[in-house]
Amino acid sequence: MHVLDLIARINNRVEELDFAAARLYMEENMEILNENRNHLKSNARELLEFLTKRMEVGQQPLTRKDMAVIGAVNSYASKFDLRGMKGIVKDHSLLFLRRDIGAYLNTDARIILEGMGAIPNVAS
């Protein structure tokens, strides 16, 4: 794929608020995009900068499976389904040990998981 085509696709995805697809394109072509960042629109440039900083720090991006698990936990928390949440946390315990997991959880899920001891308490 040509660089300008890639940049056009990323800009379109960001305008359509399809950040997952834009993120995927960016992660696969990080070096090329950093060299040609001036062709990206401002929102896409900010997303690229955010992803680049995360990669420099060494944080691994979440996979689709991880995002699906987090979505399920958020859904269970909204319905206050503790049994479903316990099952997911038990099956995917390594995911909940990540430092940045709190950013992906809704307030209900964060409070319940802190109470369960599955994630560290942010206040302490």
PDB file of C-alpha atoms in Angstrom:
ATOM      1  CA  MET A   1       0.000   0.000   0.000  1.00  0.00           C
ATOM      2  CA  HIS A   2       1.312   3.441  -0.900  1.00  0.00           C
ATOM      3  CA  VAL A   3       2.115   5.806   1.970  1.00  0.00           C
ATOM      4  CA  LEU A   4      -0.385   8.461   0.895  1.00  0.00           C
ATOM      5  CA  ASP A   5      -3.120   5.816   0.566  1.00  0.00           C
ATOM      6  CA  LEU A   6      -2.340   4.607   4.075  1.00  0.00           C
ATOM      7  CA  ILE A   7      -2.462   8.147   5.438  1.00  0.00           C
ATOM      8  CA  ALA A   8      -5.766   8.805   3.658  1.00  0.00           C
ATOM      9  CA  ARG A   9      -7.266   5.642   5.184  1.00  0.00           C
ATOM     10  CA  ILE A  10      -6.085   6.590   8.655  1.00  0.00           C
ATOM     11  CA  ASN A  11      -7.414  10.137   8.310  1.00  0.00           C
ATOM     12  CA  ASN A  12     -10.786   8.785   7.137  1.00  0.00           C
ATOM     13  CA  ARG A  13     -10.984   6.294  10.031  1.00  0.00           C
ATOM     14  CA  VAL A  14     -10.218   9.018  12.554  1.00  0.00           C
ATOM     15  CA  GLU A  15     -12.839  11.345  11.016  1.00  0.00           C
ATOM     16  CA  GLU A  16     -15.394   8.518  11.210  1.00  0.00           C
ATOM     17  CA  LEU A  17     -14.361   7.972  14.859  1.00  0.00           C
ATOM     18  CA  ASP A  18     -13.271   4.419  14.050  1.00  0.00           C
ATOM     19  CA  PHE A  19     -10.233   4.617  16.308  1.00  0.00           C
ATOM     20  CA  ALA A  20      -9.776   0.855  16.515  1.00  0.00           C
ATOM     21  CA  ALA A  21      -9.165   0.547  12.781  1.00  0.00           C
ATOM     22  CA  ALA A  22      -6.971   3.658  12.767  1.00  0.00           C
ATOM     23  CA  ARG A  23      -4.959   2.260  15.657  1.00  0.00           C
ATOM     24  CA  LEU A  24      -4.477  -1.023  13.825  1.00  0.00           C
ATOM     25  CA  TYR A  25      -3.164   0.747  10.708  1.00  0.00           C
ATOM     26  CA  MET A  26      -0.866   2.879  12.859  1.00  0.00           C
ATOM     27  CA  GLU A  27       0.575   0.016  14.883  1.00  0.00           C
ATOM     28  CA  GLU A  28       1.369  -1.947  11.726  1.00  0.00           C
ATOM     29  CA  ASN A  29       3.088   1.038  10.055  1.00  0.00           C
ATOM     30  CA  MET A  30       4.540   3.004  12.949  1.00  0.00           C
ATOM     31  CA  GLU A  31       7.932   3.790  11.359  1.00  0.00           C
ATOM     32  CA  ILE A  32       6.512   4.996   8.043  1.00  0.00           C
ATOM     33  CA  LEU A  33       3.925   7.168   9.758  1.00  0.00           C
ATOM     34  CA  ASN A  34       6.426   8.793  12.096  1.00  0.00           C
ATOM     35  CA  GLU A  35       8.473   9.801   9.041  1.00  0.00           C
ATOM     36  CA  ASN A  36       5.382  11.219   7.287  1.00  0.00           C
ATOM     37  CA  ARG A  37       3.418  12.529  10.282  1.00  0.00           C
ATOM     38  CA  ASN A  38       2.985  15.952   8.673  1.00  0.00           C
ATOM     39  CA  HIS A  39       0.465  14.439   6.221  1.00  0.00           C
ATOM     40  CA  LEU A  40      -1.796  13.240   9.045  1.00  0.00           C
ATOM     41  CA  LYS A  41      -4.641  15.388  10.320  1.00  0.00           C
ATOM     42  CA  SER A  42      -4.306  16.746  13.833  1.00  0.00           C
ATOM     43  CA  ASN A  43      -6.469  14.080  15.533  1.00  0.00           C
ATOM     44  CA  ALA A  44      -4.625  11.290  13.752  1.00  0.00           C
ATOM     45  CA  ARG A  45      -1.303  12.905  14.666  1.00  0.00           C
ATOM     46  CA  GLU A  46      -2.325  12.987  18.333  1.00  0.00           C
ATOM     47  CA  LEU A  47      -3.328   9.315  18.209  1.00  0.00           C
ATOM     48  CA  LEU A  48       0.009   8.429  16.592  1.00  0.00           C
ATOM     49  CA  GLU A  49       1.893  10.363  19.260  1.00  0.00           C
ATOM     50  CA  PHE A  50      -0.077   8.589  22.006  1.00  0.00           C
ATOM     51  CA  LEU A  51       0.656   5.151  20.506  1.00  0.00           C
ATOM     52  CA  THR A  52       4.324   5.988  19.999  1.00  0.00           C
ATOM     53  CA  LYS A  53       4.725   7.039  23.642  1.00  0.00           C
ATOM     54  CA  ARG A  54       3.048   3.853  24.827  1.00  0.00           C
ATOM     55  CA  MET A  55       5.361   1.745  22.663  1.00  0.00           C
ATOM     56  CA  GLU A  56       8.445   3.611  23.948  1.00  0.00           C
ATOM     57  CA  VAL A  57       7.436   2.943  27.542  1.00  0.00           C
ATOM     58  CA  GLY A  58       7.073  -0.730  26.676  1.00  0.00           C
ATOM     59  CA  GLN A  59       3.337  -1.154  27.095  1.00  0.00           C
ATOM     60  CA  GLN A  60       1.939  -3.809  24.834  1.00  0.00           C
ATOM     61  CA  PRO A  61      -1.198  -2.858  22.936  1.00  0.00           C
ATOM     62  CA  LEU A  62      -4.413  -4.636  23.830  1.00  0.00           C
ATOM     63  CA  THR A  63      -5.555  -7.315  21.426  1.00  0.00           C
ATOM     64  CA  ARG A  64      -9.099  -7.694  20.145  1.00  0.00           C
ATOM     65  CA  LYS A  65      -9.579 -10.561  22.570  1.00  0.00           C
ATOM     66  CA  ASP A  66      -8.456  -8.364  25.474  1.00  0.00           C
ATOM     67  CA  MET A  67     -10.831  -5.611  24.395  1.00  0.00           C
ATOM     68  CA  ALA A  68     -13.669  -8.135  24.176  1.00  0.00           C
ATOM     69  CA  VAL A  69     -12.911  -9.356  27.710  1.00  0.00           C
ATOM     70  CA  ILE A  70     -12.870  -5.787  29.029  1.00  0.00           C
ATOM     71  CA  GLY A  71     -16.150  -5.058  27.242  1.00  0.00           C
ATOM     72  CA  ALA A  72     -17.719  -8.128  28.845  1.00  0.00           C
ATOM     73  CA  VAL A  73     -16.491  -7.091  32.301  1.00  0.00           C
ATOM     74  CA  ASN A  74     -17.908  -3.604  31.807  1.00  0.00           C
ATOM     75  CA  SER A  75     -21.224  -5.093  30.714  1.00  0.00           C
ATOM     76  CA  TYR A  76     -21.374  -7.474  33.675  1.00  0.00           C
ATOM     77  CA  ALA A  77     -20.515  -4.618  36.046  1.00  0.00           C
ATOM     78  CA  SER A  78     -23.307  -2.452  34.645  1.00  0.00           C
ATOM     79  CA  LYS A  79     -25.749  -5.300  35.283  1.00  0.00           C
ATOM     80  CA  PHE A  80     -24.085  -6.062  38.658  1.00  0.00           C
ATOM     81  CA  ASP A  81     -23.533  -9.684  37.586  1.00  0.00           C
ATOM     82  CA  LEU A  82     -20.793 -10.679  40.020  1.00  0.00           C
ATOM     83  CA  ARG A  83     -20.807 -14.324  39.008  1.00  0.00           C
ATOM     84  CA  GLY A  84     -20.007 -13.440  35.393  1.00  0.00           C
ATOM     85  CA  MET A  85     -17.301 -11.006  36.456  1.00  0.00           C
ATOM     86  CA  LYS A  86     -15.632 -13.546  38.745  1.00  0.00           C
ATOM     87  CA  GLY A  87     -15.537 -16.092  35.934  1.00  0.00           C
ATOM     88  CA  ILE A  88     -13.938 -13.671  33.508  1.00  0.00           C
ATOM     89  CA  VAL A  89     -11.391 -12.421  36.041  1.00  0.00           C
ATOM     90  CA  LYS A  90     -10.479 -16.003  36.921  1.00  0.00           C
ATOM     91  CA  ASP A  91      -9.998 -16.978  33.263  1.00  0.00           C
ATOM     92  CA  HIS A  92      -8.080 -13.810  32.294  1.00  0.00           C
ATOM     93  CA  SER A  93      -6.195 -12.938  35.462  1.00  0.00           C
ATOM     94  CA  LEU A  94      -3.041 -11.734  33.666  1.00  0.00           C
ATOM     95  CA  LEU A  95      -5.026  -9.088  31.814  1.00  0.00           C
ATOM     96  CA  PHE A  96      -6.181  -7.565  35.093  1.00  0.00           C
ATOM     97  CA  LEU A  97      -2.615  -7.338  36.405  1.00  0.00           C
ATOM     98  CA  ARG A  98      -1.746  -4.691  33.815  1.00  0.00           C
ATOM     99  CA  ARG A  99      -1.117  -1.233  35.241  1.00  0.00           C
ATOM    100  CA  ASP A 100      -3.223   0.510  32.601  1.00  0.00           C
ATOM    101  CA  ILE A 101      -6.315  -1.686  32.940  1.00  0.00           C
ATOM    102  CA  GLY A 102      -8.181   0.927  34.979  1.00  0.00           C
ATOM    103  CA  ALA A 103      -8.317   3.261  31.982  1.00  0.00           C
ATOM    104  CA  TYR A 104     -10.395   0.739  30.045  1.00  0.00           C
ATOM    105  CA  LEU A 105     -12.894  -0.106  32.771  1.00  0.00           C
ATOM    106  CA  ASN A 106     -16.073   1.810  33.484  1.00  0.00           C
ATOM    107  CA  THR A 107     -16.650   3.179  36.986  1.00  0.00           C
ATOM    108  CA  ASP A 108     -18.840   0.269  38.075  1.00  0.00           C
ATOM    109  CA  ALA A 109     -16.294  -2.318  36.967  1.00  0.00           C
ATOM    110  CA  ARG A 110     -13.411  -0.443  38.569  1.00  0.00           C
ATOM    111  CA  ILE A 111     -15.192  -0.203  41.937  1.00  0.00           C
ATOM    112  CA  ILE A 112     -16.306  -3.847  41.935  1.00  0.00           C
ATOM    113  CA  LEU A 113     -12.896  -5.174  40.863  1.00  0.00           C
ATOM    114  CA  GLU A 114     -11.120  -3.044  43.487  1.00  0.00           C
ATOM    115  CA  GLY A 115     -13.504  -4.430  46.107  1.00  0.00           C
ATOM    116  CA  MET A 116     -12.797  -7.976  44.931  1.00  0.00           C
ATOM    117  CA  GLY A 117      -9.053  -7.298  45.070  1.00  0.00           C
ATOM    118  CA  ALA A 118      -8.655  -8.132  41.389  1.00  0.00           C
ATOM    119  CA  ILE A 119      -7.074  -4.762  40.554  1.00  0.00           C
ATOM    120  CA  PRO A 120      -5.112  -2.410  42.799  1.00  0.00           C
ATOM    121  CA  ASN A 121      -7.011   0.362  44.537  1.00  0.00           C
ATOM    122  CA  VAL A 122      -6.312   3.667  42.757  1.00  0.00           C
ATOM    123  CA  ALA A 123      -6.899   5.772  45.889  1.00  0.00           C
ATOM    124  CA  SER A 124      -4.186   4.049  47.929  1.00  0.00           C
TER     125      SER A 124
END
